XYZ file of C-alpha atoms in Angstrom:
728
model
C 10.580 72.738 37.269
C 11.184 70.099 39.904
C 10.978 72.317 42.963
C 7.608 73.797 42.012
C 6.260 70.389 41.003
C 7.463 68.853 44.256
C 5.919 71.573 46.369
C 2.609 71.482 44.511
C 2.286 67.712 44.970
C 3.337 67.977 48.596
C 0.862 70.779 49.227
C -1.965 68.772 47.616
C -1.375 65.702 49.767
C -0.773 67.691 52.970
C -3.981 69.646 52.371
C -5.983 66.441 52.131
C -4.394 65.082 55.299
C -4.914 68.346 57.197
C -8.595 68.494 56.303
C -9.043 64.937 57.589
C -10.698 63.890 54.344
C -8.218 61.121 53.732
C -5.939 58.911 55.814
C -2.607 57.382 54.948
C -4.384 54.155 53.992
C -6.818 55.944 51.683
C -4.090 57.596 49.579
C -2.482 54.307 48.590
C -3.486 54.860 44.966
C -1.424 58.054 44.885
C 1.636 56.148 46.093
C 1.611 53.543 43.302
C 4.050 53.824 40.405
C 2.139 53.817 37.069
C 4.816 51.605 35.490
C 5.427 48.778 37.988
C 2.083 49.168 39.860
C 3.907 48.978 43.194
C 4.826 51.524 45.864
C 7.308 54.106 44.618
C 10.998 53.354 45.102
C 13.270 56.398 44.720
C 10.688 58.293 42.619
C 11.827 60.772 39.975
C 9.786 63.743 38.668
C 9.346 63.694 34.881
C 8.987 66.863 32.781
C 5.237 66.218 32.594
C 5.135 66.431 36.450
C 4.321 62.726 36.860
C 6.529 60.606 39.095
C 8.050 57.217 38.285
C 10.482 54.865 40.014
C 14.172 55.249 39.198
C 14.431 51.584 38.170
C 11.305 51.832 36.009
C 12.809 54.692 33.968
C 15.904 52.578 33.352
C 13.832 49.559 32.283
C 11.731 51.644 29.884
C 14.821 53.131 28.216
C 16.498 49.712 27.933
C 13.328 48.208 26.430
C 13.088 50.962 23.813
C 16.785 50.648 23.059
C 16.397 46.904 22.445
C 13.394 47.484 20.170
C 15.347 49.996 18.073
C 18.218 47.543 17.710
C 15.805 44.955 16.333
C 13.378 46.931 14.164
C 12.608 43.894 11.997
C 11.226 41.877 14.884
C 7.494 41.189 14.927
C 7.377 39.822 18.453
C 5.604 42.886 19.712
C 2.689 42.113 17.395
C 1.918 38.907 19.244
C 1.699 40.340 22.726
C 0.905 43.990 22.222
C -2.192 44.839 24.274
C -5.342 46.293 22.849
C -6.048 49.838 23.951
C -9.695 50.112 24.930
C -10.869 53.512 23.759
C -14.347 54.958 23.901
C -16.119 55.017 20.598
C -15.952 58.352 18.762
C -19.146 60.110 19.754
C -20.171 62.945 17.480
C -19.040 65.727 19.826
C -15.669 64.187 20.679
C -14.617 62.470 17.488
C -12.182 65.243 16.522
C -10.253 64.799 19.736
C -9.800 61.100 19.054
C -8.216 61.924 15.715
C -5.360 63.920 17.169
C -2.002 62.179 16.648
C -0.680 60.246 19.622
C 2.518 58.425 20.353
C 3.375 55.737 17.835
C 6.347 53.466 18.419
C 7.249 53.241 14.739
C 7.319 57.030 14.390
C 10.014 57.466 17.012
C 13.603 58.076 16.025
C 16.062 55.719 17.731
C 16.899 58.029 20.633
C 16.840 56.310 24.013
C 16.145 59.595 25.846
C 12.556 59.774 24.516
C 9.848 57.502 25.930
C 6.097 57.658 26.691
C 5.151 58.602 30.255
C 3.233 55.650 31.800
C 0.949 58.125 33.578
C -0.239 60.345 30.717
C 1.221 58.488 27.662
C 2.729 61.719 26.313
C 6.262 61.731 24.920
C 8.901 62.662 27.481
C 12.313 63.925 26.330
C 14.965 63.634 29.025
C 17.461 65.685 27.004
C 21.174 65.142 26.805
C 21.632 64.391 30.531
C 18.985 61.666 30.501
C 18.092 60.323 33.951
C 20.715 62.511 35.580
C 18.652 65.557 34.640
C 15.646 64.442 36.720
C 15.038 65.562 40.316
C 14.251 63.076 43.032
C 10.807 63.490 44.595
C 11.833 63.519 48.264
C 8.382 64.570 49.445
C 6.674 61.640 47.794
C 9.415 59.338 49.040
C 8.825 60.537 52.613
C 5.083 59.933 52.359
C 5.644 56.449 50.928
C 7.964 55.589 53.820
C 5.362 56.880 56.300
C 2.795 54.627 54.608
C 5.136 51.645 54.875
C 5.574 52.270 58.593
C 1.809 52.529 59.063
C 1.327 49.255 57.190
C 3.924 47.535 59.363
C 2.291 48.882 62.516
C -1.088 47.633 61.313
C 0.115 44.066 61.615
C 0.227 44.442 65.406
C -3.002 44.681 67.446
C -3.038 48.071 69.141
C -4.774 49.111 72.359
C -8.282 50.422 71.759
C -8.343 52.741 74.789
C -4.914 54.413 74.651
C -4.541 58.058 73.820
C -2.656 58.662 70.541
C -0.214 57.219 69.803
C -1.717 53.866 70.890
C 0.429 51.196 72.541
C 0.567 47.580 71.438
C -2.080 45.511 73.219
C -1.209 42.645 75.562
C -4.653 41.095 76.088
C -8.222 41.234 74.732
C -11.434 41.135 76.766
C -14.054 38.827 75.313
C -16.835 40.538 77.318
C -15.880 44.075 76.272
C -14.832 43.021 72.744
C -11.785 45.269 73.017
C -8.005 45.004 73.254
C -5.945 46.620 76.040
C -2.378 47.346 76.936
C -1.319 46.514 80.527
C -1.997 50.006 81.879
C -5.405 50.401 80.233
C -6.486 46.920 81.336
C -5.775 47.783 84.975
C -7.664 51.074 84.655
C -10.818 49.593 83.021
C -10.821 46.299 84.969
C -10.092 47.297 88.568
C -9.946 44.701 91.311
C -13.094 44.142 93.324
C -15.453 45.090 90.484
C -17.618 43.040 88.125
C -15.298 43.812 85.200
C -12.468 42.087 87.032
C -14.329 38.810 86.417
C -14.393 39.307 82.628
C -12.887 36.641 80.412
C -9.677 37.789 78.738
C -7.349 36.136 76.233
C -4.270 37.116 74.249
C -4.469 39.960 71.691
C -7.029 39.128 69.016
C -9.455 40.763 66.601
C -11.846 37.830 66.619
C -14.351 38.437 69.419
C -16.863 35.638 69.616
C -20.116 36.727 71.285
C -21.101 34.850 74.408
C -24.743 34.853 73.349
C -25.719 33.936 69.799
C -28.275 36.291 68.267
C -30.732 35.372 65.537
C -29.499 36.522 62.099
C -33.107 37.229 60.989
C -34.145 38.947 64.235
C -30.985 40.671 65.419
C -32.335 41.613 68.857
C -33.526 38.095 69.724
C -31.441 35.394 71.377
C -31.186 31.891 69.972
C -33.161 29.623 72.331
C -34.666 26.832 70.152
C -33.546 24.257 67.615
C -35.473 23.431 64.414
C -35.335 19.666 63.878
C -36.453 19.927 60.247
C -33.912 22.547 59.153
C -31.321 21.424 61.742
C -30.405 24.947 62.784
C -30.882 27.172 65.849
C -33.799 29.635 65.767
C -35.416 32.214 68.040
C -39.002 32.314 69.301
C -40.014 34.865 66.623
C -38.901 32.429 63.928
C -41.242 29.864 65.431
C -44.156 32.214 65.956
C -44.403 33.844 62.555
C -41.224 33.218 60.670
C -39.995 30.571 58.257
C -40.121 27.882 60.960
C -43.688 28.406 62.147
C -44.852 24.996 60.927
C -41.640 23.161 61.792
C -41.032 20.952 64.761
C -38.708 22.653 67.244
C -37.194 21.729 70.582
C -35.524 23.649 73.366
C -31.866 24.462 73.027
C -30.973 22.523 76.187
C -32.811 19.444 74.906
C -31.139 19.706 71.497
C -27.767 20.206 73.204
C -28.259 17.142 75.370
C -29.529 14.960 72.497
C -26.816 15.938 70.023
C -24.090 15.612 72.650
C -25.289 12.111 73.559
C -25.380 11.077 69.880
C -21.932 12.489 69.202
C -20.466 10.832 72.327
C -22.098 7.545 71.386
C -20.726 7.671 67.847
C -17.249 8.518 69.113
C -17.396 5.637 71.616
C -18.517 3.324 68.808
C -15.564 4.314 66.638
C -13.158 3.878 69.538
C -14.660 0.441 70.264
C -14.210 -0.548 66.615
C -10.526 0.349 66.570
C -9.480 -3.249 65.931
C -11.963 -3.509 63.035
C -10.615 -0.291 61.534
C -7.064 -1.621 61.785
C -8.076 -4.869 60.066
C -9.751 -2.906 57.256
C -6.595 -0.809 56.869
C -4.608 -4.040 56.558
C -7.085 -5.266 53.955
C -6.667 -2.019 51.998
C -2.893 -2.457 52.102
C -3.298 -5.960 50.674
C -5.612 -4.620 47.964
C -3.037 -1.953 47.074
C -0.311 -4.588 46.766
C -2.613 -6.797 44.692
C -3.464 -3.848 42.448
C 0.235 -3.115 41.998
C 0.966 -6.746 41.066
C -2.002 -6.930 38.702
C -0.953 -3.642 37.089
C 2.579 -4.936 36.487
C 1.138 -8.185 35.089
C -1.137 -6.217 32.761
C 1.887 -4.197 31.585
C 3.822 -7.392 30.881
C 0.899 -8.818 28.919
C 0.580 -5.608 26.926
C 4.317 -5.665 26.190
C 3.985 -9.290 25.053
C 1.146 -8.413 22.665
C 3.074 -5.487 21.235
C 6.198 -7.630 20.847
C 4.142 -10.134 18.861
C 2.948 -7.297 16.649
C 6.570 -6.138 16.283
C 7.604 -9.672 15.276
C 4.857 -9.831 12.653
C 5.851 -6.417 11.358
C 9.543 -7.374 11.264
C 8.698 -10.580 9.411
C 6.538 -8.745 6.908
C 9.167 -6.030 6.608
C 11.861 -8.621 5.847
C 9.640 -10.367 3.279
C 8.704 -7.109 1.551
C 12.291 -5.860 1.416
C 13.475 -9.224 0.094
C 10.904 -9.129 -2.717
C 11.943 -5.581 -3.610
C 15.629 -6.556 -3.649
C 14.928 -9.605 -5.862
C 12.968 -7.513 -8.344
C 15.663 -4.857 -8.337
C 18.428 -7.437 -9.006
C 16.484 -9.040 -11.853
C 15.860 -5.672 -13.528
C 19.448 -4.553 -13.117
C 20.659 -7.839 -14.706
C 18.387 -7.260 -17.692
C 19.612 -3.680 -18.063
C 23.231 -4.882 -17.809
C 22.724 -7.514 -20.544
C 21.007 -4.957 -22.791
C 23.782 -2.426 -22.180
C 26.451 -5.011 -23.099
C 24.640 -5.791 -26.327
C 24.544 -2.119 -27.294
C 28.182 -1.660 -26.369
C 28.918 -4.449 -28.887
C 27.453 -2.271 -31.620
C 30.193 0.300 -31.170
C 33.113 0.325 -33.619
C 35.963 -2.029 -32.693
C 33.819 -3.515 -29.944
C 31.856 -6.743 -29.737
C 29.665 -7.610 -32.728
C 30.842 -4.765 -34.962
C 34.491 -5.547 -34.322
C 33.916 -9.223 -35.048
C 32.083 -8.379 -38.289
C 34.970 -6.138 -39.353
C 37.368 -9.028 -38.880
C 35.097 -11.404 -40.904
C 35.143 -8.912 -43.775
C 38.903 -9.480 -44.018
C 38.340 -13.150 -44.972
C 39.346 -13.720 -48.670
C 38.219 -17.303 -49.020
C 34.723 -17.134 -50.423
C 33.510 -20.461 -49.038
C 34.704 -19.705 -45.540
C 33.279 -16.143 -45.711
C 29.800 -17.330 -46.788
C 29.812 -20.008 -44.140
C 30.443 -17.442 -41.354
C 28.770 -14.323 -42.754
C 25.271 -15.798 -43.053
C 24.758 -16.131 -39.272
C 26.609 -12.910 -38.615
C 24.361 -11.023 -41.016
C 21.263 -12.200 -39.129
C 22.720 -10.906 -35.890
C 23.591 -7.555 -37.512
C 20.045 -7.208 -38.878
C 18.563 -7.955 -35.448
C 20.791 -5.309 -33.833
C 19.767 -2.814 -36.523
C 16.067 -3.402 -35.841
C 16.611 -2.946 -32.107
C 18.149 0.444 -32.800
C 15.100 1.534 -34.750
C 12.675 0.589 -31.919
C 14.528 1.035 -28.633
C 12.817 -0.528 -25.626
C 14.325 -0.861 -22.141
C 14.646 -4.452 -21.028
C 12.840 -3.731 -17.714
C 10.719 -1.094 -15.904
C 12.246 1.388 -13.484
C 9.070 2.062 -11.513
C 8.299 0.130 -8.326
C 4.672 1.224 -8.110
C 3.578 -2.376 -7.674
C 5.771 -2.661 -4.595
C 4.262 0.249 -2.571
C 3.029 -1.111 0.770
C -0.571 -0.115 1.520
C -0.872 0.319 5.295
C -3.882 2.640 5.463
C -6.254 -0.021 6.745
C -3.717 -1.395 9.211
C -2.866 2.130 10.398
C -6.537 2.854 11.099
C -6.899 -0.404 13.006
C -3.741 0.210 15.034
C -4.923 3.736 15.777
C -8.041 2.298 17.404
C -6.024 -0.268 19.374
C -7.252 -0.213 22.977
C -8.412 -2.422 25.838
C -11.423 -4.667 25.731
C -14.417 -2.358 26.142
C -16.597 -4.992 27.797
C -19.668 -3.586 26.049
C -19.005 0.148 26.568
C -19.723 1.975 23.340
C -17.305 4.525 21.989
C -18.423 8.142 22.647
C -18.791 10.338 19.569
C -17.762 13.997 19.390
C -20.569 16.237 18.110
C -18.904 18.255 15.348
C -21.832 20.690 15.001
C -21.790 21.705 18.671
C -17.990 21.731 19.008
C -16.153 24.887 18.017
C -13.162 27.123 18.711
C -13.235 30.870 19.351
C -11.427 32.448 22.316
C -11.465 28.942 23.847
C -12.387 25.502 22.542
C -15.797 23.984 23.349
C -15.969 20.213 22.822
C -19.315 18.369 23.036
C -19.857 14.624 22.721
C -22.704 12.184 23.247
C -22.900 8.639 24.601
C -25.760 6.105 24.558
C -27.835 6.281 27.741
C -27.740 2.501 28.179
C -23.965 2.634 28.506
C -23.738 5.901 30.402
C -20.197 6.221 31.696
C -19.046 7.308 35.133
C -16.561 9.762 33.661
C -14.765 10.700 30.463
C -11.222 11.654 29.527
C -10.870 14.338 26.861
C -7.528 14.285 25.067
C -6.134 17.047 22.855
C -2.838 17.935 21.253
C -1.417 20.480 18.855
C -0.642 19.463 15.273
C 2.492 21.096 13.900
C 2.688 22.237 10.309
C 5.105 19.431 9.436
C 2.458 16.958 10.724
C 4.554 16.299 13.821
C 2.286 15.005 16.567
C 2.928 16.203 20.122
C 1.971 14.253 23.225
C -1.679 14.164 24.266
C -2.999 16.366 27.076
C -5.667 14.692 29.208
C -8.583 16.259 31.099
C -11.010 14.230 33.220
C -14.640 15.289 32.716
C -17.796 14.201 34.526
C -20.250 15.565 31.939
C -20.370 15.437 28.143
C -18.801 18.816 27.364
C -15.648 20.671 28.263
C -14.025 24.067 27.633
C -10.308 23.977 26.850
C -8.402 27.201 27.471
C -4.939 28.609 26.665
C -4.723 27.253 23.106
C -2.184 28.838 20.770
C -3.434 31.114 18.016
C -3.242 30.131 14.338
C -2.841 26.447 15.193
C -4.600 23.147 14.556
C -5.616 20.885 17.431
C -6.836 17.290 17.489
C -9.461 16.236 20.049
C -10.705 12.799 21.060
C -12.579 11.362 24.040
C -12.933 8.001 25.758
C -15.376 6.765 28.410
C -14.773 5.100 31.774
C -17.205 2.893 33.645
C -15.638 1.772 36.863
C -12.158 0.552 35.930
C -13.179 -0.290 32.343
C -12.181 2.037 29.528
C -13.728 2.360 26.075
C -11.715 2.930 22.885
C -11.068 6.527 21.866
C -13.496 8.336 19.610
C -12.572 9.536 16.149
C -10.377 12.612 16.207
C -11.849 16.047 15.549
C -9.510 18.646 14.036
C -10.239 22.299 14.885
C -8.286 25.425 13.904
C -7.806 28.323 16.312
C -8.188 31.968 15.184
C -5.110 33.746 13.810
C -5.067 36.272 16.696
C -6.519 36.832 20.182
C -10.268 37.405 20.249
C -11.264 41.078 20.399
C -14.201 41.708 22.753
C -16.628 44.532 22.042
C -20.347 45.329 21.836
C -22.382 47.448 19.452
C -22.277 51.164 20.271
C -25.780 52.554 20.819
C -24.587 56.196 20.842
C -22.213 56.838 17.949
C -24.283 57.152 14.761
C -26.897 54.632 15.891
C -30.211 55.214 14.076
C -32.963 53.770 16.280
C -35.568 54.458 13.595
C -34.038 51.900 11.252
C -31.961 49.681 13.561
C -33.074 47.589 16.520
C -30.420 46.785 19.140
C -31.040 44.177 21.842
C -30.368 44.821 25.536
C -27.091 42.889 25.548
C -25.906 45.016 22.582
C -24.580 41.951 20.756
C -27.317 41.751 18.113
C -28.648 44.360 15.681
C -31.478 44.121 13.151
C -32.459 46.400 10.309
C -36.146 47.248 10.128
C -37.352 48.122 6.643
C -40.783 49.263 7.826
C -43.105 52.263 7.782
C -40.343 54.861 7.791
C -39.096 53.619 4.438
C -42.624 53.438 2.998
C -43.462 56.957 4.179
C -40.363 58.254 2.404
C -41.130 56.258 -0.745
C -41.788 59.361 -2.833
C -38.140 60.321 -2.381
C -36.793 56.981 -3.520
C -37.139 57.498 -7.265
C -33.437 56.814 -7.881
C -30.765 54.938 -5.955
C -29.150 58.199 -4.887
C -31.436 58.516 -1.855
C -31.030 54.936 -0.647
C -28.594 54.919 2.270
C -26.861 52.494 4.602
C -27.426 52.540 8.361
C -24.068 52.254 10.129
C -23.285 50.881 13.564
C -19.811 50.383 15.050
C -18.125 48.620 17.947
C -17.740 50.411 21.259
C -13.999 49.737 21.454
C -11.191 51.036 19.250
C -7.899 49.436 18.186
C -4.580 51.250 18.064
C -2.045 48.398 18.005
C -1.566 44.637 17.817
C -3.394 41.723 16.195
C -7.102 41.105 16.852
C -9.853 38.760 15.650
C -13.630 38.864 16.031
C -16.501 36.872 14.549
C -20.232 37.300 13.891
C -23.171 35.710 12.084
C -25.220 37.366 9.360
C -28.832 36.230 9.235
C -29.643 34.303 6.010
C -32.614 36.586 5.227
C -30.386 39.696 5.154
C -30.672 41.722 1.946
C -27.509 43.852 2.112
C -24.943 43.919 4.916
C -21.471 45.458 4.845
C -18.856 44.446 7.415
C -15.243 45.370 8.058
C -13.222 48.116 9.748
C -13.198 51.894 9.522
C -10.961 54.592 10.968
C -12.230 57.284 13.299
C -11.804 60.042 10.708
C -13.764 58.062 8.096
C -16.547 57.450 10.621
C -16.643 61.176 11.228
C -17.237 61.728 7.509
C -19.916 59.041 7.259
C -21.827 59.870 10.401
C -21.803 63.637 9.921
C -22.937 63.543 6.292
C -26.618 64.298 5.685
C -28.673 61.150 5.467
C -30.001 61.949 2.009
C -26.567 62.748 0.570
C -24.992 59.373 1.071
C -25.388 56.552 -1.376
C -23.648 53.199 -1.574
C -23.487 53.737 -5.326
C -20.761 56.314 -4.785
C -18.949 54.683 -1.903
C -15.504 53.227 -2.331
C -15.545 49.428 -2.106
C -19.327 49.384 -1.923
C -19.826 46.265 -3.961
C -21.812 48.112 -6.670
C -20.647 48.196 -10.263
C -20.039 51.929 -10.335
C -16.416 51.478 -11.182
C -15.202 53.223 -8.048
C -13.554 50.040 -6.808
C -11.215 50.010 -9.790
C -9.642 53.300 -8.853
C -7.618 52.151 -5.871
C -6.717 48.486 -6.114
C -3.364 48.903 -4.370
C -3.888 52.107 -2.395
C -4.395 51.791 1.350
C -7.768 53.211 2.401
C -8.848 54.218 5.942
C -11.591 51.581 5.801
C -12.360 48.186 4.293
C -15.887 46.802 3.925
C -17.115 43.713 2.113
C -20.678 43.112 1.007
C -22.822 40.218 2.218
C -26.403 39.553 1.236
C -28.910 37.121 -0.204
C -26.853 34.244 1.250
C -23.789 35.330 -0.752
C -20.345 36.693 0.116
C -19.111 39.233 -2.446
C -15.348 39.628 -2.841
C -14.405 43.189 -3.916
C -12.830 43.696 -7.324
C -9.080 43.312 -7.697
C -6.593 42.962 -10.590
C -6.607 39.184 -10.031
C -10.354 38.776 -9.461
C -12.668 40.609 -11.853
C -14.823 37.703 -12.963
C -18.216 38.015 -11.196
C -18.482 34.235 -10.888
C -15.189 34.050 -8.970
C -16.126 37.008 -6.785
C -19.401 35.556 -5.475
C -19.102 32.856 -2.797
C -21.699 31.126 -0.615
C -22.180 33.046 2.630
C -20.346 31.311 5.522
C -22.367 30.435 8.591
C -19.969 32.432 10.735
C -17.638 35.170 9.445
C -14.411 36.266 11.124
C -12.316 39.422 10.685
C -8.582 39.494 11.418
C -6.966 42.926 11.802
C -3.173 43.274 11.962
C -2.928 46.928 12.940
C 0.876 47.072 12.946
C 1.139 45.682 9.393
C -1.937 47.537 8.146
C -3.790 44.469 6.881
C -7.352 43.176 7.331
C -8.552 39.666 6.387
C -11.995 38.050 6.201
C -12.385 34.407 7.280
C -14.819 31.545 6.981
C -14.975 30.642 10.686
C -16.253 27.099 10.141
C -13.093 26.118 8.267
C -10.853 28.994 9.489
C -10.134 29.799 5.825
C -9.161 33.258 4.584
C -11.572 34.436 1.880
C -10.190 37.917 1.191
C -7.530 40.279 2.497
C -6.241 43.740 1.672
C -4.246 46.640 3.087
C -5.892 49.267 5.277
C -4.654 52.635 6.486
C -3.953 52.352 10.226
C -2.843 55.914 10.908
C -5.928 56.459 13.113
C -7.930 54.405 15.602
C -9.837 51.619 13.841
C -13.269 50.328 14.866
C -15.293 47.273 13.847
C -17.850 48.699 11.396
C -21.164 47.327 10.150
C -23.824 48.687 7.795
C -27.277 47.378 6.902
C -29.851 48.214 4.236
C -33.246 46.604 3.984
C -34.094 43.665 6.201
C -31.104 42.072 7.898
C -29.518 41.019 11.154
C -26.043 40.617 12.667
C -25.227 38.557 15.776
C -21.815 38.918 17.418
C -20.176 35.622 18.329
C -20.344 35.067 22.069
C -17.034 34.263 23.787
C -16.787 30.720 25.106
C -16.752 30.806 28.914
C -17.951 28.641 31.790
C -21.171 30.695 31.857
C -21.612 29.992 28.146
C -21.280 26.254 28.862
C -23.908 26.400 31.607
C -26.287 28.180 29.203
C -25.715 25.501 26.539
C -26.441 22.740 29.058
C -29.652 24.455 30.146
C -30.734 24.753 26.530
């Protein structure tokens, strides 16, 4: 296995070298390990005949071993790359459906791993790495390449016979490098070449005569005073400088040299003035430092005054709460003592029992009258029990909302600079965040500072990140997915700063943005659909073709959807994409579909497909009720007539609850590894509907239109996008 593979690879490379079709430098791609993307180091030959570094095999096996030991971990979902696959054209769609390597289908054996070159499973057997042969031929070629690369760093003689010697000098007249022997041969004493100018070895040969870049055979001999650049006589006669004022090169040389010498002499003569200005700048720096420290002290003083006021108010509020608490507790204690007296052998009841023992009638009547009144009062209190005080302290809740808002806007004196306002309509988040703001022209600032920070779920505020901006818009990159961010901006005019604007809260998508375009080949019907040149917008044309076929449309059976899919497939990871459905659209279906389902849809006769009989079609045929919980190889939701229709489910059968206003921008979140697809309102980043989807095959973004309609893919936010917005 290894010997034949080694010889075949060796023979292939040696054949190319022998034919002279390729040099060592040109075969660099063949010497790169597919795993580490670097030159091979101790390459091993795999059973599939591909080579891989010894250390790379070890790292792959260790990585798989770690993943098997932690099968419950979802970390791979966050960083797993998207595999860009061609869309399933009609003649190749069966090949896409063949089963490939799936990590979750592997048994936990660390001797099986996917080859980085062909992505097929490789089983190393019981011996593992020890069973692989070392590719000595490839290793020899790689070492030869390394030697050639090291030799390339030295400047070799241009005239030596192979192998060339290292050069010792370069001739500026001949534009060549020579070793000592070749220089003596080609520059003999007593000849004109002996007078050539030579320098140390170099590859930068500056020509002694400058040639015109527009007229390569003409020498530069004039200077255009308007363009301030050298030109030739052809440029002056009929070129771009025909109407410009020019002068001779010698005159321009003399004039410019005199001006430069004069300016240098002036600067040298003003050396004392420059030194005095440097001293003045040093004084200004010291003054700025002192003023800055003084400003800090004043700010600390103001904040300490605020702290004193807050401490005073805090003490007063707490004292009032404590007083009210003590008063209420005293009332409860008195009431509790009175009720304890009603118990047998305690308090009032015990005293009454002792009075009943009195035998003298006069004494008994004298004491019992008042006692009876007290007993009656206690009896009435038992019948209508009321606590002596309230337990709630609702009246003692401190309202700091107004003060908090004022303190949040605490800043320096603006000296008349208005606060910039963030434009919420033009600010959005997709793959990056685009923040736009406006400022009155009369108070146009010199610059702005955009601040942003992440808001944690427990409302914990992190420190602000600051970005200085010269314009009124900025793109913020590298934001975390499924997070909320606060943005605010302030203006600077000179050294004066305005207060910060009101904060704008934006939510990032739940996964990295998935980039794709509409596929104009796979199932695209150009009679009904119109695709723009950028392939990011499609429209459905309900025109003459539908009218000409009107005699066939007697029942809904012949009415069909026109499908179009994305040009990129998904086989792993989490992905998010967004689009806009035109408000005039009659019926649009959006979602995901597997390659095998697309094969069924796109190969079916056009007149045999009807949305009435499609699963999850949005029609009331009852087909949606059949598989509420089953995982289907596709999921599509219906959008039309400015409405978003949620498919039927056991928890949502009421038509009123299933019909929502159509969002301005709709997002789709696909978690391939968990087999789940979700539909979002992009404006509020709110999930409207989610369900399971069968991810056993490659999934593609799928769209379908019927009647008039249009779909526009959301454009990723980039610097080019910002320039376009500014031009608009």
